[in-house]
Coordinates of C-alpha atoms in Angstrom, one line a residue:
Chain A
X258 CA 20.9 15.0 -12.0
X259 CA 18.6 15.7 -14.9
X260 CA 18.1 12.0 -15.5
X261 CA 17.5 11.5 -11.8
X262 CA 14.6 13.9 -12.0
X263 CA 12.9 11.8 -14.5
X264 CA 12.6 8.8 -12.2
X265 CA 9.6 9.0 -9.9
X266 CA 9.7 8.5 -6.2
X267 CA 7.6 5.4 -6.7
X268 CA 10.1 3.9 -9.1
X269 CA 13.0 4.7 -6.8
X270 CA 11.1 3.2 -3.9
X271 CA 10.6 0.1 -5.8
X272 CA 14.3 -0.1 -6.8
X273 CA 15.3 0.4 -3.2
X274 CA 13.0 -2.5 -2.2
X275 CA 14.9 -4.6 -4.8
X276 CA 18.1 -3.8 -3.0
X277 CA 19.3 -0.8 -5.0
X278 CA 20.7 1.2 -2.2
X279 CA 21.6 4.1 -4.5
X280 CA 17.9 4.6 -5.2
X281 CA 17.4 5.2 -1.5
X282 CA 20.4 7.6 -1.7
X283 CA 18.6 9.5 -4.5
X284 CA 15.4 9.7 -2.5
X285 CA 17.5 11.1 0.3
X286 CA 19.1 13.7 -2.0
X287 CA 15.7 14.6 -3.3
X288 CA 13.8 15.1 -0.1
X289 CA 16.3 15.8 2.6
X290 CA 16.2 19.6 2.2
X291 CA 12.5 19.7 2.8
X292 CA 12.7 17.4 5.8
X293 CA 15.7 19.4 7.2
X294 CA 13.9 22.7 6.7
X295 CA 10.8 21.4 8.4
X296 CA 12.7 20.0 11.3
X297 CA 14.6 23.2 11.8
X298 CA 11.3 25.0 12.1
X299 CA 10.2 22.7 14.8
X300 CA 13.2 22.0 17.0
X301 CA 15.5 24.6 18.5
X302 CA 18.8 22.9 18.0
X303 CA 20.1 22.2 14.5
X304 CA 21.9 19.1 16.0
X305 CA 18.7 17.7 17.2
X306 CA 17.2 18.5 13.8
X307 CA 20.0 16.6 12.1
X308 CA 19.3 13.6 14.2
X309 CA 15.6 13.9 13.5
X310 CA 16.3 13.9 9.8
X311 CA 18.4 10.8 10.1
X312 CA 15.7 9.1 12.1
X313 CA 13.0 10.0 9.6
X314 CA 15.0 8.2 6.8
X315 CA 15.8 5.3 9.1
X316 CA 12.0 5.1 9.8
X317 CA 11.3 5.2 6.0
X318 CA 13.6 2.2 5.7
X319 CA 12.2 0.3 8.7
X320 CA 8.6 0.9 7.7
X321 CA 9.2 0.5 4.0
X322 CA 6.2 -1.8 3.6
X323 CA 3.9 0.9 5.0
X324 CA 5.2 4.0 3.4
X325 CA 2.6 6.0 1.4
X326 CA 3.6 7.8 -1.7
X327 CA 1.1 10.5 -2.4
X328 CA 0.7 12.1 -5.7
X329 CA 4.0 10.6 -6.8
X330 CA 5.9 12.1 -3.8
X331 CA 7.4 10.6 -0.7
X332 CA 7.6 14.1 0.9
X333 CA 4.3 14.2 2.7
X334 CA 5.0 10.8 4.4
X335 CA 8.5 12.0 5.4
X336 CA 7.1 15.2 6.9
X337 CA 4.5 13.5 8.9
X338 CA 7.1 11.0 10.1
X339 CA 9.3 14.0 11.1
X340 CA 6.4 15.3 13.3
X341 CA 6.0 11.8 14.9
X342 CA 9.8 11.5 15.3
X343 CA 10.0 14.9 17.1
X344 CA 7.1 13.9 19.3
X345 CA 8.6 10.5 20.2
X346 CA 12.1 11.8 20.1
X347 CA 13.5 9.9 23.1
X348 CA 12.0 6.6 22.0
X349 CA 13.2 6.9 18.5
X350 CA 16.6 7.9 19.7
X351 CA 16.8 4.7 21.7
X352 CA 15.7 2.7 18.7
X353 CA 18.3 4.2 16.4
X354 CA 21.1 4.8 18.9
X355 CA 23.4 2.3 17.2
X356 CA 22.9 3.9 13.8
X357 CA 23.2 7.5 15.1
X358 CA 26.3 6.7 17.0
X359 CA 28.0 5.7 13.8
X360 CA 27.5 9.1 12.3
X361 CA 30.4 11.6 12.9
X362 CA 29.9 13.7 16.0
X363 CA 28.1 17.0 15.5
X364 CA 30.3 19.7 14.2
X365 CA 31.8 22.5 16.3
X366 CA 29.7 25.1 14.6
X367 CA 27.7 27.5 16.7
X368 CA 24.0 26.9 17.0
X369 CA 22.9 28.1 13.7
X370 CA 19.6 29.2 15.1
X371 CA 21.6 32.0 16.9
X372 CA 22.9 33.2 13.6
X373 CA 19.8 32.6 11.8
X374 CA 17.6 34.5 14.2
X375 CA 19.5 37.6 14.7
X376 CA 16.9 39.7 16.4
X377 CA 15.6 38.8 19.8
X378 CA 12.1 39.6 18.8
X379 CA 12.2 37.2 15.9
X380 CA 13.6 34.5 18.1
X381 CA 10.9 35.0 20.6
X382 CA 8.3 34.8 17.9
X383 CA 9.8 31.6 16.5
X384 CA 10.0 30.1 20.0
X385 CA 6.4 30.9 20.6
X386 CA 5.3 29.4 17.4
X387 CA 7.4 26.3 18.0
X388 CA 5.9 25.9 21.4
X389 CA 2.4 26.5 20.2
X390 CA 2.9 23.9 17.5
X391 CA 4.2 21.4 19.9
X392 CA 1.1 21.8 22.1
X393 CA -1.2 20.9 19.2
X394 CA -2.7 17.4 18.9
X395 CA -0.6 15.2 16.7
X396 CA -3.2 15.0 13.9
X397 CA -3.5 18.8 13.9
X398 CA 0.2 19.2 13.6
X399 CA 0.2 16.8 10.7
X400 CA -2.6 18.6 8.9
X401 CA -1.0 22.0 9.4
X402 CA 2.4 20.6 8.2
X403 CA 0.9 19.3 5.0
X404 CA -1.7 21.9 4.2
X405 CA 0.0 25.1 5.4
X406 CA 3.7 24.5 5.5
X407 CA 3.9 22.2 2.5
X408 CA 0.9 23.7 0.7
X409 CA -0.6 20.4 -0.2
X410 CA -4.2 20.2 -1.2
X411 CA -6.6 18.9 1.4
X412 CA -7.1 15.9 -0.9
X413 CA -3.4 15.0 -1.0
X414 CA -3.0 15.6 2.7
X415 CA -6.0 13.2 3.3
X416 CA -4.2 10.6 1.2
X417 CA -1.0 11.1 3.1
X418 CA -2.6 10.7 6.4
X419 CA -5.1 8.0 5.5
X420 CA -8.1 10.0 6.6
X421 CA -11.1 11.5 4.8
X422 CA -10.7 14.8 3.1
X423 CA -13.6 16.2 5.1
X424 CA -11.7 15.4 8.3
X425 CA -8.6 17.2 7.0
X426 CA -10.7 20.3 6.3
X427 CA -12.3 20.3 9.7
X428 CA -9.0 19.6 11.5
X429 CA -7.3 22.3 9.5
X430 CA -9.9 24.8 10.5
X431 CA -9.6 23.8 14.1
X432 CA -5.8 23.6 14.1
X433 CA -5.5 27.1 12.7
X434 CA -7.6 28.7 15.3
X435 CA -6.0 26.6 18.1
X436 CA -2.5 27.5 16.9
X437 CA -3.5 31.2 16.7
X438 CA -4.8 31.3 20.2
X439 CA -1.9 29.3 21.6
X440 CA 0.6 31.5 19.8
X441 CA -1.0 34.7 21.2
X442 CA -0.9 33.3 24.7
X443 CA 2.7 32.1 24.5
X444 CA 3.9 35.2 22.7
X445 CA 2.4 37.4 25.5
X446 CA 4.3 35.4 28.0
X447 CA 7.6 35.4 26.2
X448 CA 7.6 38.9 24.6
X449 CA 10.0 41.3 26.2
X450 CA 7.7 43.7 27.9
X451 CA 7.7 47.5 28.0
X452 CA 11.0 47.8 26.2
X453 CA 10.1 51.2 24.8
X454 CA 9.3 52.5 28.3
X455 CA 12.7 51.4 29.6
X456 CA 14.4 53.2 26.8
X457 CA 12.4 56.3 27.5
X458 CA 13.4 56.1 31.1
X459 CA 17.1 56.3 30.1
Chain B
X2 CA 19.8 27.9 2.5
X3 CA 18.9 26.3 5.7
X4 CA 19.9 22.9 4.6
X5 CA 23.5 24.0 3.9
X6 CA 23.8 24.7 7.6
X7 CA 23.7 21.0 8.3
X8 CA 27.1 19.3 8.9
X9 CA 28.1 18.0 5.5
X10 CA 30.2 15.2 6.9
X11 CA 27.2 13.9 9.0
X12 CA 24.9 14.3 6.0
X13 CA 27.3 12.4 3.7
X14 CA 27.7 9.6 6.3
X15 CA 24.0 9.4 6.7
X16 CA 23.5 9.0 3.0
X17 CA 26.1 6.3 2.9
X18 CA 24.3 4.5 5.8
X19 CA 21.0 4.7 3.9
X20 CA 22.5 3.4 0.7
X21 CA 24.3 0.5 2.6
X22 CA 21.3 -0.5 4.6
X23 CA 19.1 -0.9 1.6
X24 CA 21.8 -2.5 -0.5
X25 CA 22.7 -5.1 2.1
X26 CA 19.2 -6.0 3.3
X27 CA 16.9 -4.9 0.5
X28 CA 18.4 -7.2 -2.1
X29 CA 17.1 -10.1 -0.1
X30 CA 13.7 -8.8 0.2
X31 CA 11.9 -8.3 -3.0
X32 CA 12.0 -11.2 -5.1
X33 CA 9.7 -14.0 -5.7
X34 CA 8.1 -17.2 -4.8
X35 CA 6.6 -20.6 -5.1
X36 CA 7.9 -24.1 -5.6
X37 CA 4.8 -25.3 -7.4
X38 CA 5.1 -26.2 -11.0
X39 CA 2.0 -24.5 -12.3
X40 CA -0.1 -21.6 -11.1
X41 CA -3.1 -22.3 -9.0
X42 CA -5.5 -19.8 -7.7
X43 CA -5.7 -19.4 -4.0
X44 CA -2.9 -19.6 -1.5
X45 CA -0.4 -22.3 -2.3
X46 CA 0.8 -24.5 0.4
X47 CA 4.2 -23.4 1.5
X48 CA 4.7 -24.3 5.1
X49 CA 6.4 -27.3 6.6
X50 CA 10.0 -26.5 6.2
X51 CA 12.2 -27.1 9.3
X52 CA 13.2 -24.2 11.3
X53 CA 12.6 -21.6 8.7
X54 CA 11.5 -18.8 11.0
X55 CA 14.3 -17.0 12.7
X56 CA 14.0 -14.2 15.2
X57 CA 17.0 -12.0 15.8
X58 CA 17.5 -8.9 17.8
X59 CA 19.5 -6.2 16.3
X60 CA 21.9 -6.3 19.1
X61 CA 21.5 -9.8 20.6
X62 CA 20.6 -13.0 19.0
X63 CA 17.4 -14.5 20.5
X64 CA 15.5 -17.5 19.3
X65 CA 16.1 -20.0 16.6
X66 CA 18.5 -19.4 13.8
X67 CA 18.6 -20.9 10.4
X68 CA 22.1 -22.0 9.8
X69 CA 23.8 -22.6 6.5
X70 CA 26.3 -25.4 5.9
X71 CA 29.1 -23.6 4.3
X72 CA 31.9 -25.8 3.3
X73 CA 34.1 -23.8 1.0
X74 CA 35.8 -26.8 -0.5
X75 CA 36.7 -24.9 -3.5
X76 CA 39.4 -22.4 -3.8
X77 CA 39.2 -19.5 -6.2
X78 CA 41.1 -21.4 -9.0
X79 CA 38.7 -24.2 -8.8
X80 CA 35.8 -21.8 -8.8
X81 CA 37.1 -20.3 -12.1
X82 CA 37.3 -23.8 -13.6
X83 CA 33.7 -24.6 -12.4
X84 CA 32.4 -21.3 -13.7
X85 CA 34.0 -21.8 -17.1
X86 CA 32.7 -25.3 -17.4
X87 CA 29.2 -24.2 -16.3
X88 CA 29.4 -21.4 -18.9
X89 CA 30.2 -24.0 -21.6
X90 CA 27.3 -26.2 -20.4
X91 CA 25.0 -23.2 -20.4
X92 CA 25.9 -22.1 -23.9
X93 CA 24.5 -25.4 -25.1
X94 CA 21.5 -25.4 -22.9
X95 CA 18.1 -24.6 -24.5
X96 CA 16.0 -22.4 -22.3
X97 CA 12.3 -23.5 -22.1
X98 CA 10.5 -21.4 -24.7
X99 CA 6.7 -20.8 -24.3
X100 CA 4.6 -21.2 -27.4
X101 CA 2.2 -18.5 -28.7
X102 CA -0.4 -17.9 -26.0
X103 CA 1.7 -19.7 -23.4
X104 CA 4.0 -18.3 -20.7
X105 CA 7.3 -19.1 -19.2
X106 CA 6.5 -19.0 -15.5
X107 CA 9.6 -18.3 -13.4
X108 CA 8.7 -18.9 -9.8
X109 CA 10.6 -17.9 -6.8
X110 CA 10.0 -19.1 -3.3
X111 CA 11.9 -16.9 -1.0
X112 CA 12.6 -16.5 2.7
X113 CA 14.1 -13.1 3.6
X114 CA 15.1 -11.4 6.7
X115 CA 12.9 -8.3 7.2
X116 CA 12.8 -5.9 10.0
X117 CA 9.7 -5.4 12.1
X118 CA 8.7 -3.2 14.9
X119 CA 11.2 -2.3 17.6
X120 CA 14.6 -4.1 17.1
X121 CA 13.2 -7.4 16.0
X122 CA 14.0 -8.8 12.6
X123 CA 12.5 -12.0 11.4
X124 CA 12.4 -14.3 8.4
X125 CA 9.4 -13.9 6.1
X126 CA 8.5 -16.1 3.2
X127 CA 7.5 -14.6 -0.1
X128 CA 6.4 -15.9 -3.4
X129 CA 6.9 -14.2 -6.7
X130 CA 5.9 -15.5 -10.1
X131 CA 6.9 -13.8 -13.3
X132 CA 5.1 -14.9 -16.5
X133 CA 7.0 -14.2 -19.6
X134 CA 4.7 -14.4 -22.6
X135 CA 5.4 -16.5 -25.7
X136 CA 3.9 -13.8 -27.9
X137 CA 5.9 -10.6 -27.9
X138 CA 2.8 -8.4 -28.1
X139 CA 1.3 -9.8 -24.9
X140 CA 1.8 -8.4 -21.5
X141 CA 4.1 -9.9 -18.9
X142 CA 2.5 -10.8 -15.6
X143 CA 3.8 -10.4 -12.1
X144 CA 2.1 -12.3 -9.4
X145 CA 3.6 -11.6 -6.0
X146 CA 2.9 -11.1 -2.4
X147 CA 4.5 -8.9 0.2
X148 CA 4.9 -11.5 2.8
X149 CA 1.3 -12.6 3.1
X150 CA -0.3 -14.4 0.1
X151 CA -3.8 -13.9 1.4
X152 CA -3.8 -10.2 2.1
X153 CA -0.8 -8.7 0.5
X154 CA -1.0 -10.2 -3.0
X155 CA -0.8 -8.2 -6.2
X156 CA -1.0 -9.2 -9.8
X157 CA 0.3 -6.7 -12.3
X158 CA 0.2 -6.9 -16.1
X159 CA 2.8 -4.8 -18.0
X160 CA 4.4 -4.8 -21.4
X161 CA 8.1 -5.9 -21.4
X162 CA 7.9 -6.6 -17.7
X163 CA 7.9 -3.0 -16.7
X164 CA 5.6 -3.6 -13.7
X165 CA 6.4 -0.6 -11.7
X166 CA 6.5 2.8 -13.3
X167 CA 8.2 1.7 -16.5
X168 CA 11.1 0.2 -14.5
X169 CA 12.2 -3.2 -15.9
X170 CA 11.8 -6.1 -13.6
X171 CA 14.7 -7.9 -15.2
X172 CA 17.2 -5.3 -14.5
X173 CA 17.2 -1.6 -13.6
X174 CA 20.8 -1.2 -14.6
X175 CA 20.5 -3.0 -18.0
X176 CA 16.8 -3.0 -19.0
X177 CA 17.6 -4.1 -22.5
X178 CA 19.5 -7.4 -22.2
X179 CA 19.8 -7.7 -26.0
X180 CA 22.4 -5.0 -26.1
X181 CA 24.7 -6.6 -23.6
X182 CA 27.8 -8.5 -24.9
X183 CA 27.8 -12.3 -24.4
X184 CA 31.5 -12.5 -23.8
X185 CA 32.5 -12.9 -20.2
X186 CA 35.5 -10.5 -20.3
X187 CA 33.5 -7.8 -22.2
X188 CA 30.7 -8.2 -19.6
X189 CA 33.1 -7.9 -16.7
X190 CA 34.6 -4.8 -18.2
X191 CA 31.2 -3.3 -18.7
X192 CA 30.1 -4.0 -15.2
X193 CA 33.4 -2.9 -13.7
X194 CA 33.3 0.4 -15.6
X195 CA 29.8 1.0 -14.2
X196 CA 31.1 0.9 -10.6
X197 CA 30.0 4.1 -8.9
X198 CA 31.6 3.7 -5.5
X199 CA 28.7 1.9 -3.9
X200 CA 28.9 -1.2 -1.7
X201 CA 31.6 -2.2 0.7
X202 CA 34.1 -2.9 -2.0
X203 CA 34.4 -2.7 -5.8
X204 CA 34.6 -6.5 -6.0
X205 CA 31.4 -6.9 -3.9
X206 CA 29.6 -4.3 -6.0
X207 CA 30.6 -6.1 -9.3
X208 CA 29.6 -9.4 -7.8
X209 CA 26.2 -8.1 -6.7
X210 CA 25.6 -6.3 -10.0
X211 CA 26.3 -9.5 -12.0
X212 CA 24.2 -11.7 -9.7
X213 CA 21.4 -9.1 -9.7
X214 CA 21.1 -10.0 -13.4
X215 CA 21.2 -13.7 -12.7
X216 CA 19.0 -13.8 -9.6
X217 CA 15.7 -13.1 -11.4
X218 CA 16.1 -16.3 -13.4
X219 CA 15.1 -14.3 -16.5
X220 CA 18.3 -13.9 -18.5
X221 CA 18.7 -16.1 -21.6
X222 CA 21.2 -18.9 -21.7
X223 CA 23.8 -17.2 -23.8
X224 CA 24.0 -14.2 -21.5
X225 CA 24.0 -16.4 -18.5
X226 CA 27.0 -18.2 -19.8
X227 CA 28.8 -14.9 -20.3
X228 CA 27.8 -13.8 -16.8
X229 CA 29.3 -17.0 -15.3
X230 CA 32.5 -16.2 -17.1
X231 CA 32.4 -12.7 -15.8
X232 CA 31.9 -13.9 -12.2
X233 CA 35.2 -15.9 -12.6
X234 CA 36.9 -12.5 -13.0
X235 CA 35.6 -11.0 -9.8
X236 CA 38.2 -11.3 -7.0
X237 CA 37.2 -13.5 -4.1
X238 CA 34.6 -15.7 -5.8
X239 CA 34.5 -19.2 -4.4
X240 CA 32.1 -22.1 -4.9
X241 CA 30.5 -24.6 -2.6
X242 CA 29.1 -27.8 -4.1
X243 CA 26.1 -29.7 -3.1
X244 CA 24.3 -26.8 -1.5
X245 CA 20.5 -26.7 -1.1
X246 CA 18.2 -24.0 -2.4
X247 CA 15.2 -23.0 -0.3
X248 CA 13.1 -25.9 -1.6
X249 CA 15.9 -28.4 -0.8
X250 CA 17.1 -28.8 -4.4
X251 CA 20.8 -29.4 -4.6
X252 CA 23.1 -27.1 -6.6
X253 CA 26.4 -25.4 -6.8
X254 CA 26.7 -22.2 -4.8
X255 CA 28.8 -19.5 -6.4
X256 CA 29.5 -17.0 -3.8
X257 CA 31.6 -14.2 -2.4
X258 CA 32.3 -13.4 1.2
X259 CA 32.7 -9.7 1.9
X260 CA 35.1 -9.0 4.7
X261 CA 34.1 -5.4 4.9
X262 CA 30.5 -6.4 5.5
X263 CA 31.4 -8.5 8.5
X264 CA 31.8 -11.7 6.5
X265 CA 28.4 -11.6 4.8
X266 CA 28.4 -14.2 2.0
X267 CA 26.2 -13.8 -1.0
X268 CA 25.6 -16.8 -3.2
X269 CA 23.8 -17.7 -6.4
X270 CA 22.9 -21.3 -6.6
X271 CA 22.9 -23.1 -9.9
X272 CA 21.9 -26.5 -11.2
X273 CA 25.2 -28.1 -12.2
X274 CA 23.5 -30.2 -14.8
X275 CA 21.9 -27.4 -16.7
X276 CA 23.5 -24.1 -15.6
X277 CA 20.1 -22.8 -14.6
X278 CA 19.9 -20.5 -11.6
X279 CA 17.9 -22.3 -9.0
X280 CA 18.1 -19.9 -6.1
X281 CA 20.3 -17.7 -4.0
X282 CA 21.4 -17.5 -0.4
X283 CA 22.8 -15.1 2.0
X284 CA 24.8 -16.2 5.0
X285 CA 26.6 -14.5 7.8
X286 CA 30.0 -16.2 8.0
X287 CA 30.9 -14.3 11.1
X288 CA 28.8 -13.9 14.2
X289 CA 28.4 -10.1 14.4
X290 CA 25.7 -7.5 14.8
X291 CA 23.5 -10.0 16.6
X292 CA 23.7 -12.6 13.8
X293 CA 24.9 -16.1 14.6
X294 CA 27.6 -17.9 12.8
X295 CA 26.4 -19.2 9.5
X296 CA 23.0 -17.8 10.0
X297 CA 21.0 -17.7 6.8
X298 CA 19.4 -14.3 6.2
X299 CA 18.1 -14.9 2.8
X300 CA 17.3 -18.0 0.8
X301 CA 15.3 -18.6 -2.4
X302 CA 14.4 -21.4 -4.8
X303 CA 13.6 -20.7 -8.4
X304 CA 11.7 -23.0 -10.7
X305 CA 10.7 -22.8 -14.4
X306 CA 7.6 -24.0 -16.1
X307 CA 5.7 -23.5 -19.3
X308 CA 2.1 -22.7 -18.5
X309 CA -1.0 -21.9 -20.6
X310 CA -2.4 -19.0 -18.6
X311 CA -1.5 -16.3 -16.2
X312 CA -3.6 -14.8 -13.4
X313 CA -5.8 -11.7 -14.0
X314 CA -4.5 -8.4 -12.7
X315 CA -5.7 -7.3 -9.3
X316 CA -7.4 -4.0 -9.0
X317 CA -5.1 -1.2 -8.0

């Protein structure tokens, strides 16, 4: 593993393009946790998240000529692709049906979101955030993903998205306030109302 | 952590899929270019072959297919004999050596199957020139395109052929060829010992890793001879004589058909008179996964020339 770390994403990508499948495997090992974590934040079911992760890497393979490696890392491209895959979930699922069907069926485990989000309130908040995020424009989602969730600099985010840094800054500003107001609206709708009053009434 | 909640069986299987997809297709994709004897600036002419473009759907074949004529006249025992006699021939062959200031230009003209948008895969030509300097202190030069010579061409200069991030162009597994044994059995043992569970079978993996060294056309004659002997030790290796490389030059195809990869056959094509590698070919020997019977999914031609100059590096 330590030698693995010394090889850059770019070198692995190049090896993969030369037919070294294990290099792609190493890129998968290196980045899957980030992609999985990101997908779990954005989709409610872990099984869907699993499929999205798979499709993100299938996409990386299919679009290998266009992949951007930013600051030596494939992660930004993968995360933006995860956003796109979630948005175009049905279409991508059709595209990769044959590959997905060859994976073992999803396990019998309970929806981990249920275990993970033990309190109802926390679940509500997460749902609201998810919904708010899904209502943003695609470019705003990508900017938030890279700059806030992944803590990339605006410069690296700009490189990952192929847009000007100034555009990233303005989008980021707008996306934050838009997400904030959407979240507030949605949270008000979903939040369990007047719980303390009911308790008092008992 | 969150990631541990993912089904490990699915994750492992996904990883295997990813490794397999890039091993089986990617190896036909990178390499090189050009049938012309010397480098000329501008886009070289490289059209005019018959039926070189194939379109295939992932699930259903549609359009023209390029078919390979695979007559496996030779059984494995004969293959061993041919490989050993080629090894003897190769040992006595003098590789072209560039003088000081000159380069050995190894040109590959390739036609690979690549996947495009939606389900469509298609054949795409590519040219890759590697210039090996005659003076050890000079940089190697890689002149390649990514499927379009006009818009996707890049020229990279690097010491020791480490064009991408210090990674050796000759071999990623064995970047220093000088340390490798020249004896076929020793080479085979070394390759076999390096098997890490990849590929559809151990024999396929060994075959691919040996031919990965040969397919660049950059290994010296003494090592080539050893590698031919090593190939004779890989189970399932057969030969087909009088096969054409992508530029139509005739040679002997040393290949292996992998049953566990739906009959995909990988071949390295050598010049029977010199033992030089003159190309490679990949053929589907079974109609499966939308591929037609004997459909060629990868085909190259390699030529060797001594030249006096190499192109300037393109800006990054």
